[in-house]
Coordinates of C-alpha atoms and ligand atoms in Angstrom, one line a residue:
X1 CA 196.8 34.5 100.2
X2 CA 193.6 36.0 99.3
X3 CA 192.2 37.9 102.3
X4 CA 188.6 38.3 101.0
X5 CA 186.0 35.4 99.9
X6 CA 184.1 36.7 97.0
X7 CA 181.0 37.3 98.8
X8 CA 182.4 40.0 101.0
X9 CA 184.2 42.2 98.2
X10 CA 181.5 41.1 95.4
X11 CA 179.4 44.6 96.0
X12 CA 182.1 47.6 96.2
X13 CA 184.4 46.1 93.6
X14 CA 181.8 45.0 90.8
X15 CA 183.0 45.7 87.3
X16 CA 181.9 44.4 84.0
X17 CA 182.6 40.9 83.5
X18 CA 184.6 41.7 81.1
X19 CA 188.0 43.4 82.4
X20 CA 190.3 44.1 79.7
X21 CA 188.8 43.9 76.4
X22 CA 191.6 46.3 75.0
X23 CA 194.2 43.6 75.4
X24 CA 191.8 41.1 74.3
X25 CA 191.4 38.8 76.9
X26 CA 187.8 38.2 78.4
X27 CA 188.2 36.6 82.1
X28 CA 185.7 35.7 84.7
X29 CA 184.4 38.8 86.9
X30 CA 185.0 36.6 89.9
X31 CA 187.9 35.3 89.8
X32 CA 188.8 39.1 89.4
X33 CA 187.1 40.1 92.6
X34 CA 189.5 37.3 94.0
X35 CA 192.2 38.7 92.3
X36 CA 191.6 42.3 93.7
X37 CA 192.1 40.9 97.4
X38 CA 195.7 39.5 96.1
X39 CA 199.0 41.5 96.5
X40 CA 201.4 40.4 93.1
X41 CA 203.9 42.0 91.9
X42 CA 203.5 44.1 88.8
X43 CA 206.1 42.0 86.5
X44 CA 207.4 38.4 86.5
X45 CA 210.4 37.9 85.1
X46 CA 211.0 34.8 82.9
X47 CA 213.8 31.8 82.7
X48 CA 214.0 29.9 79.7
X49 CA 215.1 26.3 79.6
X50 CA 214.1 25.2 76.8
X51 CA 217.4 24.3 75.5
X52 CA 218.1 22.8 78.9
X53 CA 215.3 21.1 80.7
X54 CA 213.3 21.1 77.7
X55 CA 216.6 19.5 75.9
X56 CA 216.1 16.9 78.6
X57 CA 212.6 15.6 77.2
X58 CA 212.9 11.7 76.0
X59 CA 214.8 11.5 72.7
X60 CA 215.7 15.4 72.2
X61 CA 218.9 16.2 71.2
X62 CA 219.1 19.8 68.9
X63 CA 222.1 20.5 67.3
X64 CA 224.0 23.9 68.5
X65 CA 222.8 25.7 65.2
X66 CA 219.5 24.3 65.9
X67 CA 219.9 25.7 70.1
X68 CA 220.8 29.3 68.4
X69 CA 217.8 29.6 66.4
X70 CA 215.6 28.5 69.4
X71 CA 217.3 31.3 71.6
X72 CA 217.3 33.7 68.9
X73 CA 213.2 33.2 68.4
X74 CA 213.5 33.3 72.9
X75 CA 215.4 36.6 72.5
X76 CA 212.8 38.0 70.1
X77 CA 209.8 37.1 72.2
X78 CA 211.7 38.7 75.5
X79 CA 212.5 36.4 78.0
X80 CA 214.5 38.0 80.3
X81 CA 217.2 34.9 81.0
X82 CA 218.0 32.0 78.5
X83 CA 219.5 28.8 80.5
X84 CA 221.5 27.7 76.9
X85 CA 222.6 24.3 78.4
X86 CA 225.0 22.4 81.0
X87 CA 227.9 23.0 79.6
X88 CA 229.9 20.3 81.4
X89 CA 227.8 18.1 80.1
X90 CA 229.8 18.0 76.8
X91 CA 231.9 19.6 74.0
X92 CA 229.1 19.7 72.1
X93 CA 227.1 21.4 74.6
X94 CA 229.4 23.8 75.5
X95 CA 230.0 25.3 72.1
X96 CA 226.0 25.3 71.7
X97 CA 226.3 27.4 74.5
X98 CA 228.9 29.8 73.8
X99 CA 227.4 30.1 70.5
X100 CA 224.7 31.5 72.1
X101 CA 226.0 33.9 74.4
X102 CA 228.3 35.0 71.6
X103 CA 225.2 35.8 69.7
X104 CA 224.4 39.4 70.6
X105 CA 221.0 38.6 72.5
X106 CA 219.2 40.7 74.9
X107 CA 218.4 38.3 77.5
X108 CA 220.9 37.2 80.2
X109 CA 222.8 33.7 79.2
X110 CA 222.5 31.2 81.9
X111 CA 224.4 27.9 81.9
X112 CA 223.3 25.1 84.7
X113 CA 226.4 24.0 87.0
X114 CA 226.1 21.3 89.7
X115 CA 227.6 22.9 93.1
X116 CA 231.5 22.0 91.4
X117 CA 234.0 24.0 90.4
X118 CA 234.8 22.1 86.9
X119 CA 230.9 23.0 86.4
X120 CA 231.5 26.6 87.0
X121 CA 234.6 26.6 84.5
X122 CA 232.9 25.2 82.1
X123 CA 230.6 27.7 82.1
X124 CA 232.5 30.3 82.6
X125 CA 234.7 28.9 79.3
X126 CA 231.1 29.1 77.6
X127 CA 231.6 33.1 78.3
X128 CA 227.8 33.1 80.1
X129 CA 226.6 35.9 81.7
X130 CA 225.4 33.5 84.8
X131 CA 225.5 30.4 86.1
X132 CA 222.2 28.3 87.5
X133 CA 223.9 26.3 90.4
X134 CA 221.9 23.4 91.9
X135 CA 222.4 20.9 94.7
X136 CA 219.6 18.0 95.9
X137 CA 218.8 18.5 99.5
X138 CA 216.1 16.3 100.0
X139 CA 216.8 13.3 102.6
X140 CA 216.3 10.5 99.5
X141 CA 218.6 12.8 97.3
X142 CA 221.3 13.4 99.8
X143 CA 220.9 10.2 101.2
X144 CA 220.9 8.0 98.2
X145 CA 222.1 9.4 95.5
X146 CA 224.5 12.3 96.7
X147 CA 225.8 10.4 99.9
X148 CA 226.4 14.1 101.7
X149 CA 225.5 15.0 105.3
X150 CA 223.0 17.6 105.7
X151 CA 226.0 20.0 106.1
X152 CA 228.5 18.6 103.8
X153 CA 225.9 19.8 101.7
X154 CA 225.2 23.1 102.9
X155 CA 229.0 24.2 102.6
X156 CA 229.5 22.5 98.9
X157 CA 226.5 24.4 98.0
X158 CA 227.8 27.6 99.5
X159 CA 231.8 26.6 97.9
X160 CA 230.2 27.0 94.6
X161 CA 228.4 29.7 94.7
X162 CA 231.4 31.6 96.6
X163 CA 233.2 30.2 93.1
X164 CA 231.2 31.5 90.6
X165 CA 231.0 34.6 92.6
X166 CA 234.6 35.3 93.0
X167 CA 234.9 34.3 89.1
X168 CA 232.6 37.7 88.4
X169 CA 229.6 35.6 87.4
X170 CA 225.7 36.5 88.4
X171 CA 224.5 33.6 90.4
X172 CA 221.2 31.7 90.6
X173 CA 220.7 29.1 93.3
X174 CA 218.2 26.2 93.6
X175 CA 217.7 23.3 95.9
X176 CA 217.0 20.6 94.1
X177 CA 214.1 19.0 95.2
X178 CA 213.3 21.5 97.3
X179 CA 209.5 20.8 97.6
X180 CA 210.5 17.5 99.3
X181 CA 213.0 19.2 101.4
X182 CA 212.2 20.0 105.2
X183 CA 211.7 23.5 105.4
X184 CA 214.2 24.2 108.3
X185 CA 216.9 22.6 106.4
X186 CA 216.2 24.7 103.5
X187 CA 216.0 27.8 105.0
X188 CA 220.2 26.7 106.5
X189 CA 221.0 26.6 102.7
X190 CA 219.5 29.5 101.7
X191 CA 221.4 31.3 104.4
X192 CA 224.6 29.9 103.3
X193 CA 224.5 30.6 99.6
X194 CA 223.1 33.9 100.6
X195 CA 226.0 34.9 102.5
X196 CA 228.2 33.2 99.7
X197 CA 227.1 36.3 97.5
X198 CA 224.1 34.7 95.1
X199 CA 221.7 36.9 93.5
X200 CA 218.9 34.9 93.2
X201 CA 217.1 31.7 94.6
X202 CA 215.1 29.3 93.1
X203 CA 212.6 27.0 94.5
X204 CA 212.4 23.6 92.2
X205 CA 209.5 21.4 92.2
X206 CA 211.4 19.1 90.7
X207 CA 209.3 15.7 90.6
X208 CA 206.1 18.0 90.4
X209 CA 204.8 17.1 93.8
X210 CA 203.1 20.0 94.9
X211 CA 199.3 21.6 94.6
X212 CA 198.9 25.2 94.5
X213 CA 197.9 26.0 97.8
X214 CA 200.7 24.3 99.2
X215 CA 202.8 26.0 96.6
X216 CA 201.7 29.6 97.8
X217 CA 203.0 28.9 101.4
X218 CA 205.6 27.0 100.8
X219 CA 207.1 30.0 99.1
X220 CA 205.7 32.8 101.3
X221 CA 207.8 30.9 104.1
X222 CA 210.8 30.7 102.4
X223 CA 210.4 34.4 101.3
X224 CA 210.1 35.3 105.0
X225 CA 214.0 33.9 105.4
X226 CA 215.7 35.3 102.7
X227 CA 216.4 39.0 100.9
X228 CA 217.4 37.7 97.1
X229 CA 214.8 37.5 94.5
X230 CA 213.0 33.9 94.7
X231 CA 212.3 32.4 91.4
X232 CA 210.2 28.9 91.1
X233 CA 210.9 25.8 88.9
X234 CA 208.0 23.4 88.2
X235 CA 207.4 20.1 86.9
X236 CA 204.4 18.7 85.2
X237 CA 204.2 15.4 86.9
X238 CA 200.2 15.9 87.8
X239 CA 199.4 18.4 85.6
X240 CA 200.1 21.2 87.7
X241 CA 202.9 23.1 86.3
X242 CA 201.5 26.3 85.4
X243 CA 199.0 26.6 88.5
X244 CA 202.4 25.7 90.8
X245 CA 204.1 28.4 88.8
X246 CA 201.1 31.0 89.1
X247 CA 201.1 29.8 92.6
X248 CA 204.3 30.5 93.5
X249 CA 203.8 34.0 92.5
X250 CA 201.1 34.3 94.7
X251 CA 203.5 33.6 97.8
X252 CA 206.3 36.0 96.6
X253 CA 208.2 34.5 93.4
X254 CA 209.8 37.3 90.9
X255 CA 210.9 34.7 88.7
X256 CA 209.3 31.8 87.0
X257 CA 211.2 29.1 85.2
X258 CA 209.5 27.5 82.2
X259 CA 209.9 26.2 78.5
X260 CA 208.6 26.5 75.2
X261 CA 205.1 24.1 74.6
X262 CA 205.9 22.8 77.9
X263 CA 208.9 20.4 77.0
X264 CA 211.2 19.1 79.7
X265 CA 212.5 15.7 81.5
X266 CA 209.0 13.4 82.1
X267 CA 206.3 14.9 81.6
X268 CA 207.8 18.3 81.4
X269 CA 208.2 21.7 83.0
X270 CA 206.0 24.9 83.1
X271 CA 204.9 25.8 79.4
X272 CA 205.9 29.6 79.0
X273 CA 202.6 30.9 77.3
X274 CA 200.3 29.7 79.8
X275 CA 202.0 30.9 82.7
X276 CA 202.6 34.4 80.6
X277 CA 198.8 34.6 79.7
X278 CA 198.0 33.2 82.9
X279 CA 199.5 35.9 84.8
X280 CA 198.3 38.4 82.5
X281 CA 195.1 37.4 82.2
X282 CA 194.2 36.3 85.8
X283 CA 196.5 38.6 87.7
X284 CA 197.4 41.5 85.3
X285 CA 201.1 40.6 86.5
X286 CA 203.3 42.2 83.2
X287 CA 206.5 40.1 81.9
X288 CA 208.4 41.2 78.9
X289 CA 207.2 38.3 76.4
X290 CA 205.8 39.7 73.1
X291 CA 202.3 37.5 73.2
X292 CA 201.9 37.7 69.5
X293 CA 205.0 35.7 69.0
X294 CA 204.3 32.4 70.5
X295 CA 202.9 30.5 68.3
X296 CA 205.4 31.3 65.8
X297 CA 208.2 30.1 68.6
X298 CA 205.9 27.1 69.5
X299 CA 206.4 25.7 65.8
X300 CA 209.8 26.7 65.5
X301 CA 210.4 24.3 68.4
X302 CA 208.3 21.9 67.7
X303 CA 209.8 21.3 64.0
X304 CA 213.7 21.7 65.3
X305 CA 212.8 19.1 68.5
X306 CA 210.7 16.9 66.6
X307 CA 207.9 17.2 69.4
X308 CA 204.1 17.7 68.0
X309 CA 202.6 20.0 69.8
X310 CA 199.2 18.1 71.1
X311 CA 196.3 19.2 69.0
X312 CA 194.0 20.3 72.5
X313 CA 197.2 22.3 73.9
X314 CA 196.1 25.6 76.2
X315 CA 197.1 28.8 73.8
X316 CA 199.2 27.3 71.1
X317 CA 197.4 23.6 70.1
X318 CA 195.8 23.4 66.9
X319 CA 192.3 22.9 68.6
X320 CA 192.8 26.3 70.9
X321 CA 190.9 28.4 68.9
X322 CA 188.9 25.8 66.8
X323 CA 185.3 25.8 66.9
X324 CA 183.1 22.4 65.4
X325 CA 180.1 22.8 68.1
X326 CA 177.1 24.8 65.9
X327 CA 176.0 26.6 68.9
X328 CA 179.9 27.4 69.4
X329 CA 180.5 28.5 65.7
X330 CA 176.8 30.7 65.7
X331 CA 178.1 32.3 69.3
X332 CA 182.0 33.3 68.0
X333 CA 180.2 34.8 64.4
X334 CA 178.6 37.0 66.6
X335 CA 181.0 37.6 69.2
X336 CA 184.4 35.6 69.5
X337 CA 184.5 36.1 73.5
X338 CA 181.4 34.1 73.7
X339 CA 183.7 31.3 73.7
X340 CA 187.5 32.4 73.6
X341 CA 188.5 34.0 76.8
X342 CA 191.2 35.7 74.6
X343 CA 191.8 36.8 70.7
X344 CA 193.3 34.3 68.7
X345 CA 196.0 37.1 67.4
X346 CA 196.9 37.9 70.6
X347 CA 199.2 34.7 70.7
X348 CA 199.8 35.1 67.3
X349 CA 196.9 32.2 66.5
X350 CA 194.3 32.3 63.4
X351 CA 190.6 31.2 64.8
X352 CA 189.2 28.3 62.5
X353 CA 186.1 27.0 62.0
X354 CA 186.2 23.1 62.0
X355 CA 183.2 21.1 60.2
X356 CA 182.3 17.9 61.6
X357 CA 179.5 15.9 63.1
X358 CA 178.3 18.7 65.8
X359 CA 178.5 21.4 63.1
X360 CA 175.6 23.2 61.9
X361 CA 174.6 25.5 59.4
X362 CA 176.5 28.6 60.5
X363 CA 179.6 26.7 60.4
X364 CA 179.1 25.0 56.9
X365 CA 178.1 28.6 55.7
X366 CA 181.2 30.1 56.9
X367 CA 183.6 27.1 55.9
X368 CA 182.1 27.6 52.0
X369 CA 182.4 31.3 52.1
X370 CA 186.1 31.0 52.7
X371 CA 186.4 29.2 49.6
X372 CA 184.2 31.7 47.3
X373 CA 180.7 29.0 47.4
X374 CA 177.3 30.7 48.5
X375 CA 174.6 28.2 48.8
X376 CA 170.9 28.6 49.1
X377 CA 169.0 27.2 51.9
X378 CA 167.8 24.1 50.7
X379 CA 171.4 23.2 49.4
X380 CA 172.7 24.5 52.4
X381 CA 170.3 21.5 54.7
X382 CA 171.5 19.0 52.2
X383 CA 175.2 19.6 52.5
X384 CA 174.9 19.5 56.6
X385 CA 173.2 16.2 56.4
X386 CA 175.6 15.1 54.6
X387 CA 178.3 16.0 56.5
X388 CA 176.7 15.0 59.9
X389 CA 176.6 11.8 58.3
X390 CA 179.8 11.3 56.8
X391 CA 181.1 12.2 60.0
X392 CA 178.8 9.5 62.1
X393 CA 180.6 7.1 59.9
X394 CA 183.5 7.6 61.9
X395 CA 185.9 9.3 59.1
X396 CA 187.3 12.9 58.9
X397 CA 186.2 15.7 57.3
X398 CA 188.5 18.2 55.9
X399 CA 187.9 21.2 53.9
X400 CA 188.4 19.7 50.5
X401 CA 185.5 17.0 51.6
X402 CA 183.6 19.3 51.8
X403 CA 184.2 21.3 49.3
X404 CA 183.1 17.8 46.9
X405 CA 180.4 17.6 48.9
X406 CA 179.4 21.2 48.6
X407 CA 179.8 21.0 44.2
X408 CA 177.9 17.7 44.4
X409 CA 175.1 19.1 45.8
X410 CA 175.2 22.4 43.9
X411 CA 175.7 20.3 40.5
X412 CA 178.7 20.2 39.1
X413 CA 181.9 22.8 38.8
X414 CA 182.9 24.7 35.8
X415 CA 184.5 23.3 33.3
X416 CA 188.1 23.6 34.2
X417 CA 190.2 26.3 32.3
X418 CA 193.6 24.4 33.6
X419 CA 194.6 21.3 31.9
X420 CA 197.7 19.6 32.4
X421 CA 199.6 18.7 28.7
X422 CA 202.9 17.7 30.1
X423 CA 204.5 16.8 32.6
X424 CA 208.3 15.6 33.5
X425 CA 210.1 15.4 36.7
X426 CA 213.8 14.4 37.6
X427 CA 215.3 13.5 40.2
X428 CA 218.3 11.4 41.9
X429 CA 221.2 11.2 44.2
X430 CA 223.9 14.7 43.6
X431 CA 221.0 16.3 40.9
X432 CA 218.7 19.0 41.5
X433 CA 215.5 17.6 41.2
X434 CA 214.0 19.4 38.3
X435 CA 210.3 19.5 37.1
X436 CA 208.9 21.0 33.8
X437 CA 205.2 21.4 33.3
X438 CA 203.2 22.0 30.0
X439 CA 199.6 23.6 30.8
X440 CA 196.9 24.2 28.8
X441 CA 194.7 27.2 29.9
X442 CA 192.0 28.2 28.0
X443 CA 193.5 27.7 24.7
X444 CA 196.4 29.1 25.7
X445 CA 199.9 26.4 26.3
X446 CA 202.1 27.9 28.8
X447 CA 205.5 25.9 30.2
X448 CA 207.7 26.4 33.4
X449 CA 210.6 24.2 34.6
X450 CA 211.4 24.9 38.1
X451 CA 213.8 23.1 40.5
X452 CA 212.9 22.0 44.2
X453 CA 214.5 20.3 47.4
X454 CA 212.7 17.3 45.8
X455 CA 210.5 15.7 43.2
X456 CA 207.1 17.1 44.6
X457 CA 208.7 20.4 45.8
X458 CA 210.0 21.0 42.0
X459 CA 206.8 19.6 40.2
X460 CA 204.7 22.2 42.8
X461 CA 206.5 25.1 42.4
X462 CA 206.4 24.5 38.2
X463 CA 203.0 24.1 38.5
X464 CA 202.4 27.5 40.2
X465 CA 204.9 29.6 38.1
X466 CA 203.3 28.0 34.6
X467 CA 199.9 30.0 35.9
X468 CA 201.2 32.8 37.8
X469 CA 204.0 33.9 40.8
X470 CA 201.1 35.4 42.8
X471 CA 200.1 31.7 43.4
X472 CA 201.0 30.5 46.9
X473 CA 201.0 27.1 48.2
X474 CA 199.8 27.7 51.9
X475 CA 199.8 24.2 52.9
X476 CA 200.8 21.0 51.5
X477 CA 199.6 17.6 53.3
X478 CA 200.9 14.4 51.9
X479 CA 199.3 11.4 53.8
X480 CA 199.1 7.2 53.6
X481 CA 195.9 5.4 53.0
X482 CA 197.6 2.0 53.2
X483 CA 200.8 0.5 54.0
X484 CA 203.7 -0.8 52.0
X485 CA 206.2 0.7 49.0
X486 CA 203.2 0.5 46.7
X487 CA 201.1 2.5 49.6
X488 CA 197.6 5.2 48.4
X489 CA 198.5 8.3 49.3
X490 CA 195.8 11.0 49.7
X491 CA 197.3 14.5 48.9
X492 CA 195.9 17.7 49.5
X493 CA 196.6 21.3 48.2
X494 CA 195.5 24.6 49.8
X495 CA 196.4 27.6 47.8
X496 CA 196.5 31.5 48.2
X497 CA 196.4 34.5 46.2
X498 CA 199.4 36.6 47.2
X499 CA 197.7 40.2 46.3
X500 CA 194.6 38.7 48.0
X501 CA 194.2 37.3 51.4
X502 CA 190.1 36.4 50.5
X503 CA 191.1 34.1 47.8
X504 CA 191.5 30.3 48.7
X505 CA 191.3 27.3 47.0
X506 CA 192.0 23.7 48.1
X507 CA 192.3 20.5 45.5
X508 CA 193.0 16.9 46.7
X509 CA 193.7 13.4 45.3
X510 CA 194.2 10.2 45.8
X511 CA 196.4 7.8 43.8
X512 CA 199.7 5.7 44.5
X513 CA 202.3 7.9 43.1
X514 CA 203.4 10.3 45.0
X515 CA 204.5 12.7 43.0
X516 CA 201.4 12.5 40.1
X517 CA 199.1 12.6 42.8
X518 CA 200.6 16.0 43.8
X519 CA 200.1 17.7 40.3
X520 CA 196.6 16.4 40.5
X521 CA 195.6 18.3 43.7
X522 CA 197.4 20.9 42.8
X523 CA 195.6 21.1 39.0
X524 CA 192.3 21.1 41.0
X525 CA 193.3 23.5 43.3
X526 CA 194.2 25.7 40.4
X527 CA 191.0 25.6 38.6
X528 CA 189.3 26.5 41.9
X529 CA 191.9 29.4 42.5
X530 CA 191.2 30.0 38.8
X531 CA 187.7 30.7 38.8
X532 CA 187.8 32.4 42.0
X533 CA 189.9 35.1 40.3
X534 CA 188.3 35.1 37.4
X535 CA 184.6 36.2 39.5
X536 CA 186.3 38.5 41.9
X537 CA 188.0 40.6 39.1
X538 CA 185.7 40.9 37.0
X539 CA 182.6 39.0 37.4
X540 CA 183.5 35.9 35.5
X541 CA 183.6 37.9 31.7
X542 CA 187.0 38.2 30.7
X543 CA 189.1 34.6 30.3
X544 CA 192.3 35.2 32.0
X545 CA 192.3 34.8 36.0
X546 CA 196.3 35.5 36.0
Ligands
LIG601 O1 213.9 20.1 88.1 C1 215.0 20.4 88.7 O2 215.1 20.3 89.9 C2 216.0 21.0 87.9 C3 217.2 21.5 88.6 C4 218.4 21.4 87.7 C5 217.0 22.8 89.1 O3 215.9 21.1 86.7
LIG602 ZN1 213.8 20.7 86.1

């Protein structure tokens, strides 16, 4: 517990507001004097289940190639123990999990157990290097769903571990439902599976009951009673996951449990980057995750779970480091702590600059200049009314909106250089879909057949070899308008230069064939890409961008 208010250590501790710039992260000055008065330890040590309680989120089921990529990309970004699976739970499950601690990883391999020895051979068949061994003993668990006595418990719970123990395995020991367990009571188990030889407790929150203060003492009692590391295990139920986690720390935890974007049964379990940046940022408490890699390992999970990561999401949503505001936009232009309380890059995130209704002219500027467009002042006024109203009218601006708008004002574009002569794709069941495109670019006819996972992939990658290799296809958005077979699809194009990261270009179209409409955004976004090149190598003179 903090033993200072603010008030009192406020004078002699004063610093800059801004405490450690170097690692990028720009935190409050007093929440720091708060943090000063705090004893933590210097490094937390992180537990993994994503491909166990985060496995247990509604409709998630990853296959045991999938569960070795996800603890490969965990291995990678350094968490310190990996809980695979349950490997009782079934074959399927257990093979996932010896997969994974045949692997060759760093991080310790944990497989959950209930307090049984079948558990604890199953595990120990999955070759882990530990075994997470748990046990309800709350009154309604034990009660209702166990049917155990208070001590019937307390000696199956120290059987097992004794078990897994005499089997050579490193134990880990949690009371499920421990927050709604009477203290005393826990403190009898503790000393059991203590004496049983485990090497670790952990305190789960497992219906996510508790606030943060509680949290703190909670766990500074129980550390009082036991020697073994404690480790904490929170659920999301109110929203208090991470503070619970960061809390837990405060009253003696080592170890905190958590998961990748925050997955896990209901409403989840401690999402790993906030509680790492958390304790970073707020408590300068180290842990062995590489920051830069999370929002590489958020998407990785999010594509092979099938679980969006919500847009507003602390550290890895879409919206963390996206500015519309105008007076948010002008302050990050000038300097990005102004309103980030950390670097985008330092979680492996890109800033953006969204245009919208609150936008104003700093953002519109900066949104053109990424795509090569300067405007004058007067254009400039006229493309942000625009936009301001286009957005009051309740739809959705995206870049290659206002890119249209932008050329509309400014008169039209060039001519385009890149016309499409030709084009053929096919596709069916046991063929490669192939594609062949004919272009006509200034004058010149150049052809490319390339083949794809499927029609649009093919037609896309023809499309960009026919002009030039350098061409990258950064994203690719395929949406539809209306419903039904015969549905308008809205497709749109953003493209790269692969020897320059300045160049962009983005084309879009509408139309009700999926795969034509393609090659039309992606003719417009060559043109753009086209003329780009053309004025950044040589001031628009000579006739051949690629
Ligand atoms: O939330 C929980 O209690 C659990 C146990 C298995 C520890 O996930
Ligand atoms: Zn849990």
């Amino acid at each position: 517990m903090p033993t200072q208010t603010p008030s009192e250590s406020a004078a002699d501790t004063a610093e800059p507001a801004f405490r450690i710039p170097d690692r990028g992260l720009f935190v409050s000055e007093y929440n720091m004097q708060i943090f000063r008065a705090t004893r933590m330890p210097e490094r937390v040590k992180i537990l993994d289940t994503t491909l166990r309680d985060g496995e247990q989120t509604p409709n998630v089921a990853l296959s045991s190639d999938d569960k070795v990529k996800i603890a490969q990309a965990l291995d990678e970004l350094g968490v310190d123990i990996i809980e695979g699976g349950f490997p009782i739970n079934s074959e399927g499950e257990a093979e996932a999990v010896k997969k994974i601690a045949g692997a060759g990883l760093k991080a310790e391999i944990c497989g959950l157990c209930r307090a049984n020895p079948a558990d604890i051979d199953a595990a120990l068949k999955a070759d882990v290097d530990s075994v997470h061994i748990f046990l309800a003993t709350s009154k309604v668990h034990l009660e209702k769903k166990l049917k155990l006595t208070q001590d019937e418990a307390r000696d199956k719970a120290s059987a097992a571990v004794q078990y897994a123990k005499d089997h050579g395995l490193v134990v880990e020991f949690s009371c499920e439902d421990g927050t709604r367990t009477d203290l005393g009571y826990l403190s009898v188990v503790h000393r059991a599976v203590e004496e049983a030889g485990t090497d670790r407790i952990d305190i789960p929150d497992t219906v996510g009951v508790m606030t943060p203060h509680a949290m703190q003492q909670f766990v500074a009692e129980i550390k009082k009673t036991i020697k073994v590391p404690l480790a904490v295990h929170c659920h999301d139920d109110f929203g208090l996951s991470v503070a619970n986690s960061l809390a837990g720390v405060l009253g003696g935890a080592e170890e905190i449990h958590c998961t990748i974007n925050g997955l896990g049964e209901r409403a989840g379990n401690a999402a790993l980057e906030e509680v790492v940046m958390g304790l970073e940022a707020f408590y300068n408490v180290k842990t062995n995750i590489n920051s830069r890699k999370m929002a590489f390992v958020s998407r990785l999970v999010s594509q092979l779970t099938g679980i969006a990561v919500q847009p507003n999401k602390a550290i890895v949503g879409e919206n963390a480091f996206s500015h519309e505001a105008g007076i948010h936009v002008h302050g990050v232009l000038s300097e990005s702590s102004t309103y980030e309380p950390m670097r985008p890059e330092l979680v492996g995130k890109e800033r953006t600059f969204v245009v919208g209704k609150h936008s104003g002219v700093h953002a519109v500027d900066n949104k053109l200049k990424e795509y090569g467009l300067e405007l004058n002042r007067d254009q400039m006024k006229e493309v942000v009314t625009r936009v301001k109203k286009w957005a009051e009218s309740g739809k959705k601006l995206d870049d290659a909106e206002l890119l249209a708008v932008a050329y509309d004002v400014i008169g039209q574009e060039d001519e385009p250089a890149i016309r499409l002569e030709e084009f053929t794709v096919f596709t069916g069941l046991n063929f490669t879909p192939t594609a062949t495109v004919v272009l006509s670019i200034d004058g010149e006819t150049r052809r490319s057949s390339e083949t794809g996972v499927g029609p649009i992939d093919a037609s896309m990658s023809a499309m960009r070899t026919a002009v030039s290799k350098n061409i990258v296809l950064k994203e690719f958005r395929l949406e539809a308008i209306t419903g039904g077979s015969n549905a308008l699809c809205e497709v749109t194009v953003k493209l790269g230069d692969s020897e320059d990261a300045q160049l962009l270009s983005l084309g879009k179209s509408v139309g009700s064939d999926i795969v034509t409409t393609s090659v039309d955004a992606m003719v417009e976004g060559l043109n753009r890409l086209w003329a780009r090149k053309l004025s950044a190598s040589n001031g628009g003179t000579n006739k051949k961008a690629y």
